[in-house]
Amino acid sequence: MGKPGPGFKGGIDFKRVLNKYLKNWYLFAIALIIAYLFAMIQNRYVVPIYSLSTSVLIEDKSNKSVLDQRGSFSADPLFLNSKLIDNQIAILKSFSQVKLIIEHLDFNISYYAMGKYTWEEIYKQSPFFVRFDEKHKQLKSQRFDLKFVANDKFQIWAENVASFKDPKAYRFNEQIEGNGFSFSIQLKDSIQPQDYFGQVYGFLINDLNQLTSQYRKKTNITSDNGTSVIVISSSGPSKEKEKDYLNELTRIFLTTNLEKKNRILTSTIEFINSQLLQMGKDLDSAEQRLEEFRKTNKFMQLSTKSTALLSDMNTESKNRANFLADLKYYEYLLDYIQTHKSFEDVMMPSTVGLSLPLFSDLILKLSTVSLEKEDLIANSSRQNPYIQTLEEQMVNMKTALLENMRSIIQTTKIKIDDIDKRLKDKDAEFSTLPGIEREYLEIERKYNVFNTLYDFLLRRKSEVEIQRAANTPDHEIVDYAGDTGITIVSASPTTAFVNAFIWALLLPAVFLFVVVLLNNRIMSQDDIEAITDVPVIGTLIRNTDKRTGKVLLHINSFFTEILRIIKIKINLDPQKGEQVIMVTSAIIEDGKTFVAINLASIYALAGKRTLLLGFDLQRPKIAEAFNLNRNDGVTNYLINDISVDEVIQRTFTKNLDILLSGPIPPNPDELIESEKTRRLFTELRKRYEFIIMDTPSIGFVGDAFLLNRFSDVTLFVVRYNHSTKKQFIKSIGDAVENKMKRLFIVLTDVKQNIKIHDIDFKSEEHRRRYFIARLFVVARKAVIEVIRKF
């Protein structure tokens, strides 16, 4: 016979899963009803959430200015994308920036109106406003409810405020004070209170820091790949509120950028003015002294040597003056770095005509790290390890800046010393000139130096003032919030229903699928065929009346016909010595005794001399089915010296005798292997045409393997929804390995939808009953199909 497979190899039985779904269709119907009710209730309480966006073009126009050396870095597109855009995004989402917007828009108080099911925010549409005492501590994030009760009165209450749990009446503009709050309710202009009677309103005073954190979290900023355009989006229940927030955010962003640029230019102008004031005094003094010398000495012409020497000394003096001006600026930067923590308003080198790339780069990096640290502090504490790392980076950068400035100052002083040495040499040469020329040259040299520097500062101041007058923000708004599409990001009513129906179908489906998947019992003939190629000879439907002798009670039933078919398939030929059918199973309660009794009855009803042999010496059951004396049987015959006729019992059914197992022996294996057992089967084969032998379950004891040598056919009984796959695999494997003769499988106790197995097919009455039963089946299927469609 065939060999069993290595295990359950059938995979997922989709046919069984589908049948499970069809049998439990009511679970899907109940789930759909519950889902519909859930979605309907959910839609009542869902507040629509709208998403708005605005876009800004990030540019770096500073490189086009004569004032900002940083342009040499930011002009590069790669730098613009990786540095400048990230910096601007960090500024836009910084705690200080968002808090500034909220303060500008007066989001301190939120107003609500009670809708049909939920509270709805009424931004700019409240008929009243709250004026709270700024000097008094206010109760934050606690909603107060109120309603108008007269033209000059209203009632107010709060669930979580002990003194306001019950409504209290106040007049408009009357100060309401309590433990932790002080405010008044004032009507807006042209509001008639009677128009709002019955409507319940609410308001709460927001905690600015909490509100700022909320807006920072929901503010989403992304940059388009390949461009320098950033998209800023925010979502909330009020379209107008989100629109105002986004537009104010971009407006303040551009305004702050312009103010910062103008602040730097203004600082530059103030620095130049201070230099011009001192330089103007020195120039006036030198000019006055030169005029007086000319009038007093009537000196009009210099010698050639004096002219050349004057030119050289003027050049060196101008260079020295320039280096002194640079030194003064460097000392200003050194002092600024040592005394300031922020470098937003520092006057960059380019504003005074200097080029310090390393300094500009360090300042830019330091500003970026400072912004990142401020952003983290707004959402964390200073004990955050990453914040401490950023602070260490800032200290290192500041140290590098100080070292850089000290080095530049030292270098500048060395250059001034070199010029002083050259001027000293010129002075030695100058001392050889005539006294009057020498004095004149000294006065004119100082005048020329002061005059040149004064002209340079005037030109520089003019350039800076022109730059400030024509200054514009570096960035530009591409689209304002509200001009572009407004989308609803909350679940729509249709989406809620769709999702609910999907879950209503999915949950029962998954549950039933898991039930089928985890079911380790034999549920169909396909399960058996997936495990072994031992043929299934028949399938017996469930015995509903619990009586064992089913065939004898209903000789023309559907159940009996199935057993007749099994008998035909076995096709025993007594002329060839094929007489004994052994019935066994994997575990107890699989129905083997039931099959043996009814199969023996089939052979007896066919007019064949049949013996039902009870060789289950461990758990005998046949005596109970026929109400026979269980003390006489095979055990008595094998142990005692008696004849077989003394233990065989006759039944009321013609051609059917029974040989019970008898008392349970202590040594069944030895009895089965005895010579007397062989003689017993020899004698029985002579007396009967067919012997149906009930044996113990293979998974229980090994008696069936010992009795195999006396049988011609083995029926292996498997019970629907009782026999486990694991035990069946082991037992059928053992049966095949021990070469049980002509091994067949019988599946029993299969559930049927309509109990037609007790209907006889002979009389007119029976045919009429069968027709009615079939008509009931058809009608039932039609009703189920109609329900499925709806």
Short mmCIF file of N, CA, C and O in Angstrom, two decimals, residues 378-456:
data_model
loop_
_atom_site.label_atom_id
_atom_site.label_comp_id
_atom_site.label_asym_id
_atom_site.label_seq_id
_atom_site.Cartn_x
_atom_site.Cartn_y
_atom_site.Cartn_z
N ALA A 378 14.44 74.33 23.43
CA ALA A 378 13.00 74.61 23.48
C ALA A 378 12.19 73.34 23.72
O ALA A 378 11.07 73.40 24.20
N ASN A 379 12.76 72.18 23.38
CA ASN A 379 12.02 70.93 23.51
C ASN A 379 12.69 69.96 24.48
O ASN A 379 12.24 68.82 24.62
N SER A 380 13.77 70.40 25.12
CA SER A 380 14.47 69.49 26.01
C SER A 380 15.11 70.32 27.12
O SER A 380 14.82 71.50 27.28
N SER A 381 15.94 69.66 27.89
CA SER A 381 16.64 70.35 28.97
C SER A 381 18.12 70.47 28.63
O SER A 381 18.63 69.79 27.74
N ARG A 382 18.79 71.31 29.38
CA ARG A 382 20.22 71.50 29.12
C ARG A 382 21.05 70.28 29.49
O ARG A 382 22.22 70.19 29.13
N GLN A 383 20.43 69.34 30.21
CA GLN A 383 21.14 68.11 30.54
C GLN A 383 21.18 67.12 29.39
O GLN A 383 21.81 66.07 29.49
N ASN A 384 20.49 67.46 28.32
CA ASN A 384 20.51 66.60 27.14
C ASN A 384 21.96 66.44 26.64
O ASN A 384 22.65 67.43 26.39
N PRO A 385 22.46 65.21 26.50
CA PRO A 385 23.86 65.01 26.09
C PRO A 385 24.19 65.69 24.76
O PRO A 385 25.30 66.19 24.59
N TYR A 386 23.23 65.70 23.83
CA TYR A 386 23.53 66.31 22.53
C TYR A 386 23.67 67.83 22.65
O TYR A 386 24.50 68.44 21.97
N ILE A 387 22.86 68.43 23.54
CA ILE A 387 23.00 69.88 23.76
C ILE A 387 24.37 70.19 24.35
O ILE A 387 25.03 71.16 23.96
N GLN A 388 24.80 69.35 25.26
CA GLN A 388 26.14 69.55 25.84
C GLN A 388 27.23 69.39 24.78
O GLN A 388 28.24 70.11 24.78
N THR A 389 27.02 68.47 23.84
CA THR A 389 27.98 68.32 22.73
C THR A 389 28.02 69.57 21.87
O THR A 389 29.11 70.03 21.47
N LEU A 390 26.83 70.14 21.58
CA LEU A 390 26.78 71.38 20.78
C LEU A 390 27.47 72.53 21.52
O LEU A 390 28.16 73.35 20.89
N GLU A 391 27.28 72.60 22.83
CA GLU A 391 27.93 73.66 23.59
C GLU A 391 29.45 73.51 23.54
O GLU A 391 30.18 74.51 23.45
N GLU A 392 29.92 72.27 23.59
CA GLU A 392 31.36 72.05 23.46
C GLU A 392 31.86 72.49 22.09
O GLU A 392 32.94 73.10 21.97
N GLN A 393 31.08 72.20 21.04
CA GLN A 393 31.45 72.65 19.70
C GLN A 393 31.51 74.17 19.63
O GLN A 393 32.42 74.75 19.02
N MET A 394 30.53 74.84 20.26
CA MET A 394 30.51 76.30 20.24
C MET A 394 31.72 76.87 20.97
O MET A 394 32.31 77.86 20.52
N VAL A 395 32.06 76.26 22.09
CA VAL A 395 33.25 76.73 22.83
C VAL A 395 34.50 76.58 21.97
O VAL A 395 35.35 77.48 21.91
N ASN A 396 34.61 75.44 21.29
CA ASN A 396 35.78 75.21 20.42
C ASN A 396 35.82 76.21 19.27
O ASN A 396 36.89 76.73 18.92
N MET A 397 34.65 76.49 18.66
CA MET A 397 34.61 77.46 17.56
C MET A 397 34.95 78.86 18.05
O MET A 397 35.66 79.62 17.37
N LYS A 398 34.42 79.21 19.22
CA LYS A 398 34.70 80.53 19.76
C LYS A 398 36.18 80.67 20.09
O LYS A 398 36.80 81.72 19.85
N THR A 399 36.77 79.60 20.61
CA THR A 399 38.21 79.61 20.88
C THR A 399 39.00 79.79 19.59
O THR A 399 39.98 80.56 19.54
N ALA A 400 38.55 79.10 18.52
CA ALA A 400 39.22 79.24 17.22
C ALA A 400 39.09 80.66 16.69
O ALA A 400 40.04 81.22 16.11
N LEU A 401 37.90 81.28 16.88
CA LEU A 401 37.71 82.67 16.45
C LEU A 401 38.64 83.61 17.20
O LEU A 401 39.27 84.50 16.60
N LEU A 402 38.74 83.43 18.50
CA LEU A 402 39.61 84.30 19.30
C LEU A 402 41.07 84.14 18.88
O LEU A 402 41.80 85.14 18.74
N GLU A 403 41.49 82.92 18.66
CA GLU A 403 42.86 82.69 18.22
C GLU A 403 43.10 83.32 16.86
O GLU A 403 44.17 83.89 16.59
N ASN A 404 42.08 83.20 15.98
CA ASN A 404 42.20 83.77 14.64
C ASN A 404 42.33 85.30 14.73
O ASN A 404 43.18 85.90 14.05
N MET A 405 41.50 85.94 15.57
CA MET A 405 41.55 87.40 15.69
C MET A 405 42.86 87.85 16.34
O MET A 405 43.44 88.86 15.92
N ARG A 406 43.32 87.14 17.35
CA ARG A 406 44.58 87.52 17.99
C ARG A 406 45.73 87.40 17.00
O ARG A 406 46.66 88.23 16.99
N SER A 407 45.68 86.38 16.18
CA SER A 407 46.72 86.21 15.17
C SER A 407 46.69 87.35 14.16
O SER A 407 47.74 87.88 13.76
N ILE A 408 45.47 87.73 13.72
CA ILE A 408 45.35 88.83 12.76
C ILE A 408 45.83 90.15 13.39
O ILE A 408 46.53 90.95 12.74
N ILE A 409 45.45 90.37 14.66
CA ILE A 409 45.89 91.61 15.33
C ILE A 409 47.41 91.65 15.44
O ILE A 409 48.05 92.69 15.20
N GLN A 410 48.00 90.53 15.81
CA GLN A 410 49.45 90.47 15.93
C GLN A 410 50.13 90.74 14.59
O GLN A 410 51.12 91.48 14.50
N THR A 411 49.57 90.14 13.52
CA THR A 411 50.13 90.36 12.18
C THR A 411 50.03 91.83 11.79
O THR A 411 50.95 92.40 11.20
N THR A 412 48.86 92.44 12.10
CA THR A 412 48.66 93.86 11.75
C THR A 412 49.65 94.75 12.51
O THR A 412 50.21 95.71 11.95
N LYS A 413 49.88 94.45 13.76
CA LYS A 413 50.84 95.24 14.55
C LYS A 413 52.25 95.11 13.97
O LYS A 413 53.02 96.07 13.95
N ILE A 414 52.59 93.91 13.50
CA ILE A 414 53.93 93.72 12.88
C ILE A 414 54.05 94.58 11.64
O ILE A 414 55.10 95.21 11.38
N LYS A 415 52.95 94.65 10.84
CA LYS A 415 52.98 95.48 9.63
C LYS A 415 53.13 96.95 10.00
O LYS A 415 53.86 97.70 9.32
N ILE A 416 52.46 97.38 11.04
CA ILE A 416 52.57 98.78 11.47
C ILE A 416 54.00 99.07 11.94
O ILE A 416 54.59 100.13 11.63
N ASP A 417 54.61 98.12 12.65
CA ASP A 417 55.99 98.31 13.11
C ASP A 417 56.93 98.43 11.92
O ASP A 417 57.88 99.24 11.93
N ASP A 418 56.71 97.62 10.88
CA ASP A 418 57.55 97.71 9.69
C ASP A 418 57.44 99.08 9.05
O ASP A 418 58.45 99.66 8.59
N ILE A 419 56.22 99.59 8.97
CA ILE A 419 56.03 100.92 8.36
C ILE A 419 56.70 101.99 9.23
O ILE A 419 57.32 102.93 8.71
N ASP A 420 56.58 101.81 10.55
CA ASP A 420 57.23 102.78 11.44
C ASP A 420 58.75 102.81 11.23
O ASP A 420 59.38 103.89 11.27
N LYS A 421 59.35 101.65 10.98
CA LYS A 421 60.79 101.60 10.73
C LYS A 421 61.14 102.35 9.44
O LYS A 421 62.13 103.09 9.38
N ARG A 422 60.30 102.11 8.42
CA ARG A 422 60.59 102.80 7.16
C ARG A 422 60.39 104.31 7.30
O ARG A 422 61.14 105.12 6.74
N LEU A 423 59.35 104.68 8.05
CA LEU A 423 59.12 106.11 8.27
C LEU A 423 60.26 106.73 9.07
O LEU A 423 60.62 107.90 8.88
N LYS A 424 60.86 105.96 9.96
CA LYS A 424 61.99 106.46 10.75
C LYS A 424 63.18 106.73 9.86
O LYS A 424 63.89 107.74 10.02
N ASP A 425 63.39 105.84 8.88
CA ASP A 425 64.47 106.08 7.91
C ASP A 425 64.19 107.32 7.10
O ASP A 425 65.11 108.11 6.80
N LYS A 426 62.93 107.47 6.69
CA LYS A 426 62.58 108.67 5.90
C LYS A 426 62.76 109.93 6.76
O LYS A 426 63.17 110.99 6.25
N ASP A 427 62.44 109.81 8.06
CA ASP A 427 62.62 110.97 8.94
C ASP A 427 64.09 111.35 9.06
O ASP A 427 64.44 112.54 9.14
N ALA A 428 64.98 110.36 9.05
CA ALA A 428 66.41 110.66 9.11
C ALA A 428 66.85 111.40 7.86
O ALA A 428 67.64 112.34 7.92
N GLU A 429 66.32 110.97 6.74
CA GLU A 429 66.64 111.66 5.47
C GLU A 429 65.99 113.03 5.46
O GLU A 429 66.53 114.00 4.91
N PHE A 430 64.80 113.06 6.07
CA PHE A 430 64.06 114.32 6.10
C PHE A 430 64.80 115.38 6.94
O PHE A 430 64.73 116.59 6.65
N SER A 431 65.55 114.93 7.92
CA SER A 431 66.25 115.88 8.81
C SER A 431 67.39 116.61 8.09
O SER A 431 67.89 117.62 8.57
N THR A 432 67.81 116.10 6.94
CA THR A 432 68.90 116.75 6.19
C THR A 432 68.39 117.91 5.36
O THR A 432 69.20 118.66 4.79
N LEU A 433 67.06 118.05 5.22
CA LEU A 433 66.49 119.13 4.41
C LEU A 433 66.59 120.45 5.17
O LEU A 433 66.72 120.46 6.41
N PRO A 434 66.46 121.55 4.44
CA PRO A 434 66.43 122.84 5.11
C PRO A 434 65.27 122.88 6.11
O PRO A 434 64.24 122.21 5.92
N GLY A 435 65.41 123.65 7.14
CA GLY A 435 64.44 123.67 8.22
C GLY A 435 63.05 124.04 7.77
O GLY A 435 62.06 123.42 8.17
N ILE A 436 62.90 125.03 6.94
CA ILE A 436 61.57 125.48 6.53
C ILE A 436 60.87 124.43 5.67
O ILE A 436 59.66 124.18 5.77
N GLU A 437 61.65 123.77 4.78
CA GLU A 437 61.06 122.72 3.96
C GLU A 437 60.67 121.52 4.84
O GLU A 437 59.63 120.88 4.62
N ARG A 438 61.54 121.24 5.79
CA ARG A 438 61.28 120.08 6.65
C ARG A 438 59.98 120.28 7.44
O ARG A 438 59.16 119.39 7.55
N GLU A 439 59.80 121.46 7.96
CA GLU A 439 58.59 121.73 8.75
C GLU A 439 57.35 121.69 7.86
O GLU A 439 56.30 121.16 8.23
N TYR A 440 57.48 122.23 6.66
CA TYR A 440 56.33 122.26 5.74
C TYR A 440 55.94 120.83 5.33
O TYR A 440 54.75 120.49 5.27
N LEU A 441 56.95 120.04 5.00
CA LEU A 441 56.68 118.67 4.59
C LEU A 441 55.96 117.88 5.68
O LEU A 441 55.06 117.08 5.43
N GLU A 442 56.34 118.09 6.91
CA GLU A 442 55.71 117.38 8.03
C GLU A 442 54.24 117.75 8.15
O GLU A 442 53.38 116.89 8.32
N ILE A 443 53.95 119.05 8.01
CA ILE A 443 52.54 119.48 8.13
C ILE A 443 51.71 118.97 6.96
O ILE A 443 50.59 118.47 7.13
N GLU A 444 52.26 119.07 5.76
CA GLU A 444 51.48 118.67 4.57
C GLU A 444 51.26 117.15 4.55
O GLU A 444 50.21 116.65 4.14
N ARG A 445 52.24 116.40 5.02
CA ARG A 445 52.11 114.95 5.04
C ARG A 445 50.94 114.52 5.95
O ARG A 445 50.13 113.68 5.57
N LYS A 446 50.86 115.11 7.11
CA LYS A 446 49.76 114.77 8.02
C LYS A 446 48.41 115.18 7.41
O LYS A 446 47.43 114.46 7.52
N TYR A 447 48.41 116.33 6.76
CA TYR A 447 47.16 116.78 6.17
C TYR A 447 46.69 115.81 5.09
O TYR A 447 45.51 115.46 5.01
N ASN A 448 47.59 115.40 4.23
CA ASN A 448 47.23 114.48 3.14
C ASN A 448 46.71 113.13 3.66
O ASN A 448 45.77 112.55 3.10
N VAL A 449 47.38 112.65 4.74
CA VAL A 449 46.92 111.37 5.31
C VAL A 449 45.49 111.50 5.83
O VAL A 449 44.62 110.67 5.52
N PHE A 450 45.22 112.55 6.63
CA PHE A 450 43.88 112.71 7.20
C PHE A 450 42.84 112.96 6.11
O PHE A 450 41.71 112.46 6.19
N ASN A 451 43.24 113.70 5.11
CA ASN A 451 42.29 114.03 4.04
C ASN A 451 41.93 112.78 3.23
O ASN A 451 40.77 112.56 2.88
N THR A 452 42.93 111.93 2.96
CA THR A 452 42.67 110.70 2.20
C THR A 452 41.75 109.76 2.99
O THR A 452 40.80 109.19 2.44
N LEU A 453 42.07 109.58 4.26
CA LEU A 453 41.23 108.68 5.08
C LEU A 453 39.82 109.23 5.22
O LEU A 453 38.83 108.47 5.20
N TYR A 454 39.69 110.53 5.36
CA TYR A 454 38.37 111.13 5.50
C TYR A 454 37.54 110.92 4.24
O TYR A 454 36.35 110.58 4.31
N ASP A 455 38.16 111.10 3.08
CA ASP A 455 37.45 110.87 1.82
C ASP A 455 37.03 109.40 1.68
O ASP A 455 35.93 109.09 1.21
N PHE A 456 37.93 108.49 2.11
CA PHE A 456 37.61 107.06 2.02
C PHE A 456 36.40 106.72 2.89
O PHE A 456 35.48 106.01 2.46
#
